[in-house]
PDB file of C-alpha atoms and ligand atoms in Angstrom:
ATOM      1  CA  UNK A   1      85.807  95.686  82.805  1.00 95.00           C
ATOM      2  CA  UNK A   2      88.481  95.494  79.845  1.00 98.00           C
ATOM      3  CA  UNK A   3      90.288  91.574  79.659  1.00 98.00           C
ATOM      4  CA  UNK A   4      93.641  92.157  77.474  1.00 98.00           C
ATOM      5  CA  UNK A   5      94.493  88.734  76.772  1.00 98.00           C
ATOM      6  CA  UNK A   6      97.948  88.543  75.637  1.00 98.00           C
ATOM      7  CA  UNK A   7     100.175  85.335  74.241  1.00 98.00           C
ATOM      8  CA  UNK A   8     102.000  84.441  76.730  1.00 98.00           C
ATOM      9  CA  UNK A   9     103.852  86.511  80.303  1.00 98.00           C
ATOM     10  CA  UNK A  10     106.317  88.381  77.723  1.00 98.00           C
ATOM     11  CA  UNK A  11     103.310  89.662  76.337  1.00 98.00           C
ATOM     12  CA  UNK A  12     101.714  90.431  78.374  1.00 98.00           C
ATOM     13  CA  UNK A  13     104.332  92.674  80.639  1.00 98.00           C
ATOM     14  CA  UNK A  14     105.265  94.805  77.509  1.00 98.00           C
ATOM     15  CA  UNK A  15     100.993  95.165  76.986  1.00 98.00           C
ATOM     16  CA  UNK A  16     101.339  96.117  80.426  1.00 98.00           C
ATOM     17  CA  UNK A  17     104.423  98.622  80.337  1.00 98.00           C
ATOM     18  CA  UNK A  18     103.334 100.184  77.669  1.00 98.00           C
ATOM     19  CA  UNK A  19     100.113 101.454  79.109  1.00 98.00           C
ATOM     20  CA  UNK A  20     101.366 102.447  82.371  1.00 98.00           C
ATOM     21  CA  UNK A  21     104.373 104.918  79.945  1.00 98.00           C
ATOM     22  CA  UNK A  22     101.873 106.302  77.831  1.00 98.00           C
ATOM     23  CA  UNK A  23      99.471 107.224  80.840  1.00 98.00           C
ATOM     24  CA  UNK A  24     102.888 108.711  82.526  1.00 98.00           C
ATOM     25  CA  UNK A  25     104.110 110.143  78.818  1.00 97.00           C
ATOM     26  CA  UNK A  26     100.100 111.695  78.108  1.00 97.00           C
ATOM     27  CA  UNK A  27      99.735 113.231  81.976  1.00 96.00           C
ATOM     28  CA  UNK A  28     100.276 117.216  82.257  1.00 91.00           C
ATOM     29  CA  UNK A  29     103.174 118.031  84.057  1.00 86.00           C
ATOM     30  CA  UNK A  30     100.903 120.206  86.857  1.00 91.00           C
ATOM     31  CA  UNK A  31     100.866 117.571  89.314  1.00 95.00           C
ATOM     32  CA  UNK A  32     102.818 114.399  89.610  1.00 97.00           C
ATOM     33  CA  UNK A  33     101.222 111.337  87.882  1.00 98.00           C
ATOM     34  CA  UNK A  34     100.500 108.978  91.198  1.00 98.00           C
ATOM     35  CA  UNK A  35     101.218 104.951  90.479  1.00 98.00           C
ATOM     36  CA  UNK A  36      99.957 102.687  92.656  1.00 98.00           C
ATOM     37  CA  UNK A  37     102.258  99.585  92.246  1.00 98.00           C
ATOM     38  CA  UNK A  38     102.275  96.089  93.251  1.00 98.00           C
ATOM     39  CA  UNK A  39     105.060  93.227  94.483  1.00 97.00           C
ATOM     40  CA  UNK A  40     105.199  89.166  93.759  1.00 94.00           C
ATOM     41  CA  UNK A  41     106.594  87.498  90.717  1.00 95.00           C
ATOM     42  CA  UNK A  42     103.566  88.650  88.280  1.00 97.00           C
ATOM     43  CA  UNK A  43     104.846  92.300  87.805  1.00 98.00           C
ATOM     44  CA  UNK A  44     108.434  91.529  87.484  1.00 98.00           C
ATOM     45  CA  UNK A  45     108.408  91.150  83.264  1.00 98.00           C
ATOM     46  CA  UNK A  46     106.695  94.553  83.863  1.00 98.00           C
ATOM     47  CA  UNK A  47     109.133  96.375  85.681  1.00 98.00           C
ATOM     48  CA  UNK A  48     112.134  94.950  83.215  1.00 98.00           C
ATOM     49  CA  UNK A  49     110.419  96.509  80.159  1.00 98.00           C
ATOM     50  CA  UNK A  50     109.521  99.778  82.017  1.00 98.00           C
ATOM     51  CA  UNK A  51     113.660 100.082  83.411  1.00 98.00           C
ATOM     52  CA  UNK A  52     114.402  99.628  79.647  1.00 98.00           C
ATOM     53  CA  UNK A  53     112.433 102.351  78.341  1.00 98.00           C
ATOM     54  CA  UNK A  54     113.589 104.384  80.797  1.00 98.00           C
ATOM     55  CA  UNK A  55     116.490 104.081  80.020  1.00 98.00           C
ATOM     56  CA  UNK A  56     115.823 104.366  76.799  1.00 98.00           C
ATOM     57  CA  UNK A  57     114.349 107.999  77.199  1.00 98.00           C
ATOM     58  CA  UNK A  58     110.725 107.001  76.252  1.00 98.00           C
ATOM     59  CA  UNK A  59     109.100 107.124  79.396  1.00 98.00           C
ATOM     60  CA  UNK A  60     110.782 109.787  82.620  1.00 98.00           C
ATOM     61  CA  UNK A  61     109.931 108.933  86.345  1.00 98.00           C
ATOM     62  CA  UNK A  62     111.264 112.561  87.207  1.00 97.00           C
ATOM     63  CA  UNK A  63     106.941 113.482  87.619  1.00 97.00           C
ATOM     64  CA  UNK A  64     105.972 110.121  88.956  1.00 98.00           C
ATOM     65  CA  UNK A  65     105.034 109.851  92.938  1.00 98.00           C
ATOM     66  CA  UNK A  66     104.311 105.730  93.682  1.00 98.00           C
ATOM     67  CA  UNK A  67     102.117 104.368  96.983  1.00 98.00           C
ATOM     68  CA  UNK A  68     103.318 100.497  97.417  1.00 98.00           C
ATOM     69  CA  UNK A  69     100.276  98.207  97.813  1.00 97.00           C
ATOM     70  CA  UNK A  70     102.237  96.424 101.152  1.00 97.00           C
ATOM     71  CA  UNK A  71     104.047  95.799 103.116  1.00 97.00           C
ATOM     72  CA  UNK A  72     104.756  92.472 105.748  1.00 97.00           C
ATOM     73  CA  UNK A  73     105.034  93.534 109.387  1.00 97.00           C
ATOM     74  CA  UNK A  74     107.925  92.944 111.377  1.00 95.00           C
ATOM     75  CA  UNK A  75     110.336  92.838 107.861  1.00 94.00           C
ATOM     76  CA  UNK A  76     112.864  95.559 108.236  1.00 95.00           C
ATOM     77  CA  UNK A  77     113.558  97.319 104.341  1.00 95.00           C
ATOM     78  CA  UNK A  78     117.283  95.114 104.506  1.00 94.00           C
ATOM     79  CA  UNK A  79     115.346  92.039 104.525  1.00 95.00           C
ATOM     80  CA  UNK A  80     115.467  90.503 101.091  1.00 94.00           C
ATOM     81  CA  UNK A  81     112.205  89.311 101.056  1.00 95.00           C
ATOM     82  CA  UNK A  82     110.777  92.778 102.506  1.00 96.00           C
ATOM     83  CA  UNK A  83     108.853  94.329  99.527  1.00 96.00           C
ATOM     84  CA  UNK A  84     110.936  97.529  99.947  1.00 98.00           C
ATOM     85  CA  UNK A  85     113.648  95.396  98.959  1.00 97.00           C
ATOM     86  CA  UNK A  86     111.945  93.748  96.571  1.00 97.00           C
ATOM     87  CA  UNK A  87     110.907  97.684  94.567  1.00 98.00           C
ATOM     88  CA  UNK A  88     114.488  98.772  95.322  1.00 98.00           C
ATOM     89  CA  UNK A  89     115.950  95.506  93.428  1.00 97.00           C
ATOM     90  CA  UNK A  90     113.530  94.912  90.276  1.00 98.00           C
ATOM     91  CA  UNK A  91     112.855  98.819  89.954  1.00 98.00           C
ATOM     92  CA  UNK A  92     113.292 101.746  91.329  1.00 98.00           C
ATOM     93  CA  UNK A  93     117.659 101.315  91.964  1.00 98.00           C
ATOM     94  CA  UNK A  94     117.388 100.819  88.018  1.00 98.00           C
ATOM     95  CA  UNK A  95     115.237 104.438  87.178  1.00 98.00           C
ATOM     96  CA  UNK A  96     117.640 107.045  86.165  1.00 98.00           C
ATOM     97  CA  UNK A  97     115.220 109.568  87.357  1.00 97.00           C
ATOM     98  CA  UNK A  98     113.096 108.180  89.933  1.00 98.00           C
ATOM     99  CA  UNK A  99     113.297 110.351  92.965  1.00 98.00           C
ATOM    100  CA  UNK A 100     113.594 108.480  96.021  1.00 98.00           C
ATOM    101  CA  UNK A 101     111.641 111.361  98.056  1.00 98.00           C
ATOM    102  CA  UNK A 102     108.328 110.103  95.720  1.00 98.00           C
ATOM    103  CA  UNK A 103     108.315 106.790  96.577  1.00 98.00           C
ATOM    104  CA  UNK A 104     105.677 105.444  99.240  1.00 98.00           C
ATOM    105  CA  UNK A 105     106.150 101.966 100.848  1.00 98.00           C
ATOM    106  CA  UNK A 106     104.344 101.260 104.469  1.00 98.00           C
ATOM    107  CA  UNK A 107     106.431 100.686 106.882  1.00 97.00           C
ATOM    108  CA  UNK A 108     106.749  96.966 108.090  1.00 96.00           C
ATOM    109  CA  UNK A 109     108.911  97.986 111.116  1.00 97.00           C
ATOM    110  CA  UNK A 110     105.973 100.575 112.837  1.00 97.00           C
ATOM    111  CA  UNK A 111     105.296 100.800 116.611  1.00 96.00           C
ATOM    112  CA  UNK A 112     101.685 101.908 115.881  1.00 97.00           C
ATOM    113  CA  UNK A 113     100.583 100.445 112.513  1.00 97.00           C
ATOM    114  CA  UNK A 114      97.375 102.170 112.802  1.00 97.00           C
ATOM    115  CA  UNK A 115      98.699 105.383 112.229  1.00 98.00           C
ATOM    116  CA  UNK A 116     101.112 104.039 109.988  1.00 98.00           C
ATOM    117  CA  UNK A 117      98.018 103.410 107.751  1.00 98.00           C
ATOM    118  CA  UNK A 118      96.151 106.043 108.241  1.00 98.00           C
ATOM    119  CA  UNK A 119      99.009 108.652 106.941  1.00 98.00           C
ATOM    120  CA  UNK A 120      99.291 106.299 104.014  1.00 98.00           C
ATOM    121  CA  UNK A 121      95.831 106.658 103.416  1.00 98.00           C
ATOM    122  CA  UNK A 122      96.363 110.992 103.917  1.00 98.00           C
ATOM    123  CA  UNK A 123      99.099 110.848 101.678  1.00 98.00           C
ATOM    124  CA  UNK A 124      97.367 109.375  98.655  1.00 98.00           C
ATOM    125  CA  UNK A 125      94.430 111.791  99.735  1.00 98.00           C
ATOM    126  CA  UNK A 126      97.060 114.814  99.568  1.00 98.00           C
ATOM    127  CA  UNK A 127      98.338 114.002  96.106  1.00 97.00           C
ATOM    128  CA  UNK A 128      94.742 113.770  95.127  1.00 97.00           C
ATOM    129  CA  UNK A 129      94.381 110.136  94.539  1.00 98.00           C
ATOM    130  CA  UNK A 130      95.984 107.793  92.300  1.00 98.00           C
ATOM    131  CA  UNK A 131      96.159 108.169  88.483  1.00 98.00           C
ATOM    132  CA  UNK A 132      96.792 104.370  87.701  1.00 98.00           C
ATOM    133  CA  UNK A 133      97.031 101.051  90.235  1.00 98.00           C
ATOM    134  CA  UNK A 134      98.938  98.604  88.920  1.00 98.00           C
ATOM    135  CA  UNK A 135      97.540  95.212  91.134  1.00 98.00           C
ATOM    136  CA  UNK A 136      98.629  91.694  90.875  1.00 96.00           C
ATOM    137  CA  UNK A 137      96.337  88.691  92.259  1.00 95.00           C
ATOM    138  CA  UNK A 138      96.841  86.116  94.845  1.00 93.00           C
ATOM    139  CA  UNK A 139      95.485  82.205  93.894  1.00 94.00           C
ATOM    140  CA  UNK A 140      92.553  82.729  95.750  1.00 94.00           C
ATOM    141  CA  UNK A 141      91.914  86.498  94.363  1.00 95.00           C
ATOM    142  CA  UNK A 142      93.294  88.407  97.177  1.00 94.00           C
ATOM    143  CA  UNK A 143      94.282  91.676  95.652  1.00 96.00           C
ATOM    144  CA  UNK A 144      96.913  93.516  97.503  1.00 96.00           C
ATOM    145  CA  UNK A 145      96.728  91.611 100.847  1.00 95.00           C
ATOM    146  CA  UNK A 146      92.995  91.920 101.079  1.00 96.00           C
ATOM    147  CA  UNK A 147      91.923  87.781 101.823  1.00 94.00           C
ATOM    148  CA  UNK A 148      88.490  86.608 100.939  1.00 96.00           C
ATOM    149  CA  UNK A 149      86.319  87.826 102.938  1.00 97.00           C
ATOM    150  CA  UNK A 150      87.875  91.549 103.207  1.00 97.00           C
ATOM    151  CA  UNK A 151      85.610  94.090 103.026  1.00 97.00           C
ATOM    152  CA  UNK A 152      85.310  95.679  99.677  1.00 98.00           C
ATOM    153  CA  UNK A 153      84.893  98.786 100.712  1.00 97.00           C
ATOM    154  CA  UNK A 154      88.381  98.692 103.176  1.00 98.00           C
ATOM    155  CA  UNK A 155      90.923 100.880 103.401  1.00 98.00           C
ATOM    156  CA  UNK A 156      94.761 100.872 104.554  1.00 98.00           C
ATOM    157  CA  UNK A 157      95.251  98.796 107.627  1.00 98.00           C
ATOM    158  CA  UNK A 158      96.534  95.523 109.529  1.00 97.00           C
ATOM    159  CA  UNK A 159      95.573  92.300 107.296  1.00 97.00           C
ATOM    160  CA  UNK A 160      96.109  88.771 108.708  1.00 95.00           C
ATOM    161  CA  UNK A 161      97.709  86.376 105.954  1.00 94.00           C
ATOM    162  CA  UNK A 162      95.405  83.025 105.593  1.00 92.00           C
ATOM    163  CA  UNK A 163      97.519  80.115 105.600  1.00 94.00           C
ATOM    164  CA  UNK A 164      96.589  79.179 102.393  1.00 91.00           C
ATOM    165  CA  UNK A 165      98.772  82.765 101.405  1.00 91.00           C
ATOM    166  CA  UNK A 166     102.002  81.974 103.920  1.00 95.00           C
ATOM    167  CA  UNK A 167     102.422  78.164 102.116  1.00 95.00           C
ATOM    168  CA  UNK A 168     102.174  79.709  98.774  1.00 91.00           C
ATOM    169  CA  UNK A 169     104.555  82.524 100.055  1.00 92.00           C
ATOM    170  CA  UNK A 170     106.857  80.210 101.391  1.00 95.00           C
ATOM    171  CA  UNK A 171     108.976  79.631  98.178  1.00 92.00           C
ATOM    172  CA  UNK A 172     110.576  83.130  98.843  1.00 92.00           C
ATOM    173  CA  UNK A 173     111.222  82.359 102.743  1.00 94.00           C
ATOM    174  CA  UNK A 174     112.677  78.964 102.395  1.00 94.00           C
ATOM    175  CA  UNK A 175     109.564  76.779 101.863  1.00 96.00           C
ATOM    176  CA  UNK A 176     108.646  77.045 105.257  1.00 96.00           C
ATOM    177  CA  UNK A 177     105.776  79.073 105.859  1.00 96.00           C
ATOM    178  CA  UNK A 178     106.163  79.745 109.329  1.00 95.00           C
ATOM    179  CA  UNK A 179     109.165  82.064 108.033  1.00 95.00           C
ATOM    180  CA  UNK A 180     106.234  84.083 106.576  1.00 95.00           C
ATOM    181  CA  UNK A 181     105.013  86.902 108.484  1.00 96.00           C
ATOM    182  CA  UNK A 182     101.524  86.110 109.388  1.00 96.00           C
ATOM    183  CA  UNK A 183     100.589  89.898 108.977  1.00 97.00           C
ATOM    184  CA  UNK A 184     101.013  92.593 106.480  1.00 97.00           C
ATOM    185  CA  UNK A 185     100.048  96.167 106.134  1.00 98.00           C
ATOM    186  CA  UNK A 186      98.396  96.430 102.946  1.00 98.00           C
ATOM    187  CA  UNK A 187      96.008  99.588 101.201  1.00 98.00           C
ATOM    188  CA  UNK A 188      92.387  98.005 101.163  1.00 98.00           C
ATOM    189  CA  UNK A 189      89.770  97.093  98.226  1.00 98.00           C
ATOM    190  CA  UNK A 190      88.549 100.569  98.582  1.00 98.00           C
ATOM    191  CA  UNK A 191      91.962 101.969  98.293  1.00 98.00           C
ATOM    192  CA  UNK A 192      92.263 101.100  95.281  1.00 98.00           C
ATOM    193  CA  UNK A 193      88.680 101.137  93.410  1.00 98.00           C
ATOM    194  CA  UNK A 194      88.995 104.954  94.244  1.00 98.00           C
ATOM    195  CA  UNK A 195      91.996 105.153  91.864  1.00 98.00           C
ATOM    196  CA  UNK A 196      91.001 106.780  88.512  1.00 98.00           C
ATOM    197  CA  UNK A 197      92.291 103.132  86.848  1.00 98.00           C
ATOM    198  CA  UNK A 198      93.176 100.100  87.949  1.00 98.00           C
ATOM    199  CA  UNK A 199      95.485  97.702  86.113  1.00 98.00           C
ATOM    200  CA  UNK A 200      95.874  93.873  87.189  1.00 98.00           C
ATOM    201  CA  UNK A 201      98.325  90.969  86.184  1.00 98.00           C
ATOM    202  CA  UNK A 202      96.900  88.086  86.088  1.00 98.00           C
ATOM    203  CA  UNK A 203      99.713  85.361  84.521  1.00 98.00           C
ATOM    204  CA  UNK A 204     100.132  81.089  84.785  1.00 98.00           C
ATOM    205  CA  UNK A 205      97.638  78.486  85.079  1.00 98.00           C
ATOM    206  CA  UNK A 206      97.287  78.802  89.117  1.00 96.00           C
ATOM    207  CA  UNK A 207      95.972  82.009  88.569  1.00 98.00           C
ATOM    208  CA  UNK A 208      93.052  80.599  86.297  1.00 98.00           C
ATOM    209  CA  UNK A 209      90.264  79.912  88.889  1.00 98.00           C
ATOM    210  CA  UNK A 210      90.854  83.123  90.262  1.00 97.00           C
ATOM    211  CA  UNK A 211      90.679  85.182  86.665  1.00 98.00           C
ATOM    212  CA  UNK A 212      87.230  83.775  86.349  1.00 98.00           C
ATOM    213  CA  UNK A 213      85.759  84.285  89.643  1.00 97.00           C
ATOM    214  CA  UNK A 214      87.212  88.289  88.877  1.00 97.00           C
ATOM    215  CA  UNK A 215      85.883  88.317  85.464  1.00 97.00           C
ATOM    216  CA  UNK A 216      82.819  86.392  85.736  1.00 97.00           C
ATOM    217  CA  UNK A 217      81.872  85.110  89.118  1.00 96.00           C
ATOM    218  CA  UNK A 218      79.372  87.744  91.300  1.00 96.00           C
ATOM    219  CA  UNK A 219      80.893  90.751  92.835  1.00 97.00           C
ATOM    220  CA  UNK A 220      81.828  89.072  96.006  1.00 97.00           C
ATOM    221  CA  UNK A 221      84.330  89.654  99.153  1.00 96.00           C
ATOM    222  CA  UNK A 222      85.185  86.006  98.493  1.00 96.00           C
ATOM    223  CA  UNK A 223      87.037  86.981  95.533  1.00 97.00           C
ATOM    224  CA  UNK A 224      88.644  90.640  96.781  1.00 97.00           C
ATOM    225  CA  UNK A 225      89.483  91.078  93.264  1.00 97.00           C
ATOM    226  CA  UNK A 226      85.634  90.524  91.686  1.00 97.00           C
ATOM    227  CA  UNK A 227      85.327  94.111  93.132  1.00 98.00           C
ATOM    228  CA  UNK A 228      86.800  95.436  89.940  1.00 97.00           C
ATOM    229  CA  UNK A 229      83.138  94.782  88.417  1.00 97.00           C
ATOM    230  CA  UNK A 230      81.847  97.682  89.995  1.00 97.00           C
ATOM    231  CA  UNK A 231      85.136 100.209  88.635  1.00 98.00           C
ATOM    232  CA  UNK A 232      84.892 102.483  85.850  1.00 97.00           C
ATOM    233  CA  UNK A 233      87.848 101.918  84.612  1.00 97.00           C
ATOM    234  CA  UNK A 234      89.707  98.634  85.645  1.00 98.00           C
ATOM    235  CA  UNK A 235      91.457  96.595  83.367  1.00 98.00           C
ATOM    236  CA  UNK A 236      92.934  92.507  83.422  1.00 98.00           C
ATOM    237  CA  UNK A 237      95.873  92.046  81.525  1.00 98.00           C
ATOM    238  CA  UNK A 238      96.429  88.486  81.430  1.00 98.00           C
ATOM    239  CA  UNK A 239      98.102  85.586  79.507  1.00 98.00           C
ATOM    240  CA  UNK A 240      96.465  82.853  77.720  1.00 98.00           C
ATOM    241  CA  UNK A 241      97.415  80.056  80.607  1.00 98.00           C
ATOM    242  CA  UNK A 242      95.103  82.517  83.313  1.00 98.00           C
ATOM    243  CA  UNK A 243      91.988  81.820  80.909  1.00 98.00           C
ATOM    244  CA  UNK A 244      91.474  78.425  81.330  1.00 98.00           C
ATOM    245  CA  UNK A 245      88.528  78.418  83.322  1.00 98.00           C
ATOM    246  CA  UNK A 246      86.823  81.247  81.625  1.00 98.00           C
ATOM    247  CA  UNK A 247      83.780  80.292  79.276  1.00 98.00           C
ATOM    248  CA  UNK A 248      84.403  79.879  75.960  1.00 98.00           C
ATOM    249  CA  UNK A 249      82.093  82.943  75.048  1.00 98.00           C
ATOM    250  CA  UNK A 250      83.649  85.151  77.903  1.00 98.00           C
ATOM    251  CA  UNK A 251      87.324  84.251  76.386  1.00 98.00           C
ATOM    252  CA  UNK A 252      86.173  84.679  72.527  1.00 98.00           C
ATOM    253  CA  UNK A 253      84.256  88.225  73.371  1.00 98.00           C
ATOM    254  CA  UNK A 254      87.545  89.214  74.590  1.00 98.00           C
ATOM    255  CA  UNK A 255      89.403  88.212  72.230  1.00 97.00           C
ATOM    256  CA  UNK A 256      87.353  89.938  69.429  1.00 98.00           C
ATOM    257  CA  UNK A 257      86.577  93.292  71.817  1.00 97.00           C
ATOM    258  CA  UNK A 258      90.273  93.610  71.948  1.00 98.00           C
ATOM    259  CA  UNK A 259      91.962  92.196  69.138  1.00 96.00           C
ATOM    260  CA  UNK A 260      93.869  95.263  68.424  1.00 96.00           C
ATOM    261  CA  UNK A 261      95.519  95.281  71.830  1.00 97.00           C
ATOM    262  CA  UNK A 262      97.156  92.105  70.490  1.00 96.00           C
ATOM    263  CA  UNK A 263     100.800  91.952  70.199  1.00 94.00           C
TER     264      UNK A 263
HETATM  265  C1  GLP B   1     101.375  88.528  97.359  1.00 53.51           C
HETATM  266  C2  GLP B   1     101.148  90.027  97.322  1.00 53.51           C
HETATM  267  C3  GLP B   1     100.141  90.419  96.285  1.00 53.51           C
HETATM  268  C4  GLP B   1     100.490  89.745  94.982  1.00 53.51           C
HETATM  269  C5  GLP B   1     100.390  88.260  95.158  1.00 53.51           C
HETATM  270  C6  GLP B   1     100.622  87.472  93.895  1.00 53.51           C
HETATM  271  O1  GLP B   1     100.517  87.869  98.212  1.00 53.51           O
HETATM  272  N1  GLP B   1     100.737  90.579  98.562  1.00 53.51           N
HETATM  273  O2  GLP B   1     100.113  91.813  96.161  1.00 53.51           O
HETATM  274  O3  GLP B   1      99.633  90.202  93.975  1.00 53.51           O
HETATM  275  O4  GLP B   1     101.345  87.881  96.110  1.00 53.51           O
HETATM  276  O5  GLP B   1     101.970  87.233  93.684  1.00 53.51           O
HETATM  277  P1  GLP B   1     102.563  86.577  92.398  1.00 53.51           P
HETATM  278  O6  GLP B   1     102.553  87.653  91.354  1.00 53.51           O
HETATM  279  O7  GLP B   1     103.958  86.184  92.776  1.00 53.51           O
HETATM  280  O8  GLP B   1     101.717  85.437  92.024  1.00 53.51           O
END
């Protein structure tokens, strides 16, 4: 597993964008380039940087098809803190090319989540899999919605949020976390180890305990997000506030193994 340990969150997003425009700017033009993408505060700087270079003309979304890692159930798309909303407000209503056909978000409002899920799961399947998932990590190192104790082998379905996840939700639903939806559809661990990379945010001293169990903890359901051990490809993009609880070895090997990713 790669650790890009940038300065500080600024950093770190344009690290972040960066990658994800030169994967999109380097893919053949054959097939779409499929980007998994994530929701919360963590991706946010991301999606700024990636809006400006679009803009910009250095990277096009005209080729890009996206699968949504959630979704909360029971949150119609005009809710504000539904994470339809949320992609429609920090990114794609700012693309000038993004074409709303390619974008994939479950559907919160289902009669029958199960099959919901299961065409999400078809769809990603019928595009071939996806190129690049961009993650972001709970406190407790739930990755999409998948809780500790998830299996790490799961795929798209029903997840119940711990309460642990609705208080620390609850800023964006009036600090009350009953207001939080106590379930989500979300894609599952295995959903997204079977993506050809994986790309996680990991930002802000709360998210330090968690960054270590990921990095250097055992490959564990307690930690969803530990499962990254086992990819091929995954990478942590982080800031230096996440890295307080790594080793000092772990953090300086890092440091030195990817000093030229350094901005
Ligand atoms: C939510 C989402 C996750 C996200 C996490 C972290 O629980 N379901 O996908 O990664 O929050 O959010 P933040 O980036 O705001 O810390």
């Amino acid at each position: 597993m790669r650790v890009v340990i940038q300065e500080n969150y600024e950093k770190m997003c344009k690290w972040a964008a960066d990658y994800i425009a030169a994967k999109i700017n380097a893919h053949p033009g054959d097939r779409p380039f499929v980007l998994g993408l994530p929701t919360g505060s963590s991706p946010i700087g991301v999606y700024k940087e990636l809006v400006r270079m679009n803009k910009a003309g250095e990277v096009s979304f005209a080729n890009v098809v996206t699968f949504n890692m959630d979704e909360y159930l029971g949150l119609p798309r005009e809710h504000d803190q539904s994470y339809w909303y949320f992609m429609h407000d920090n990114l794609f209503d700012h693309l000038v090319d993004m074409k709303p056909e390619n974008i994939n978000i479950l559907n919160g409002m289902t009669d029958d989540p199960e099959a919901e899920c299961a065409a999400y799961e078809a769809k990603i399947a019928s595009y071939g899999g996806i190129d690049l998932f961009m993650g972001g990590i709970g406190v407790d190192g739930h990755l999409a919605f998948n809780e500790p104790f998830t299996s790490l082998s799961s795929r798209t379905g029903v997840r119940a949020l711990t309460t642990d996840t609705r208080i620390v939700n609850s800023r964006f639903f009036g600090n009350d976390p009953e207001k939080v939806p106590a379930y989500a559809l979300s894609v599952g661990i295995g959903t997204v180890t079977d993506s050809r990379e994986v790309l996680v945010l990991i930002n802000g001293h709360n998210k330090a305990r968690a960054l270590a169990a990921t990095v250097q903890g055992g490959v564990s359901q307690q930690w969803t997000c530990s499962a990254l051990q086992l990819h091929p490809a995954a990478i942590i993009a982080c800031d230096e506030a996440a890295c307080g609880e790594l080793t000092v070895d772990a953090y300086r090997y890092f440091l030195d193994i990817e000093k030229e990713e350094r901005l």
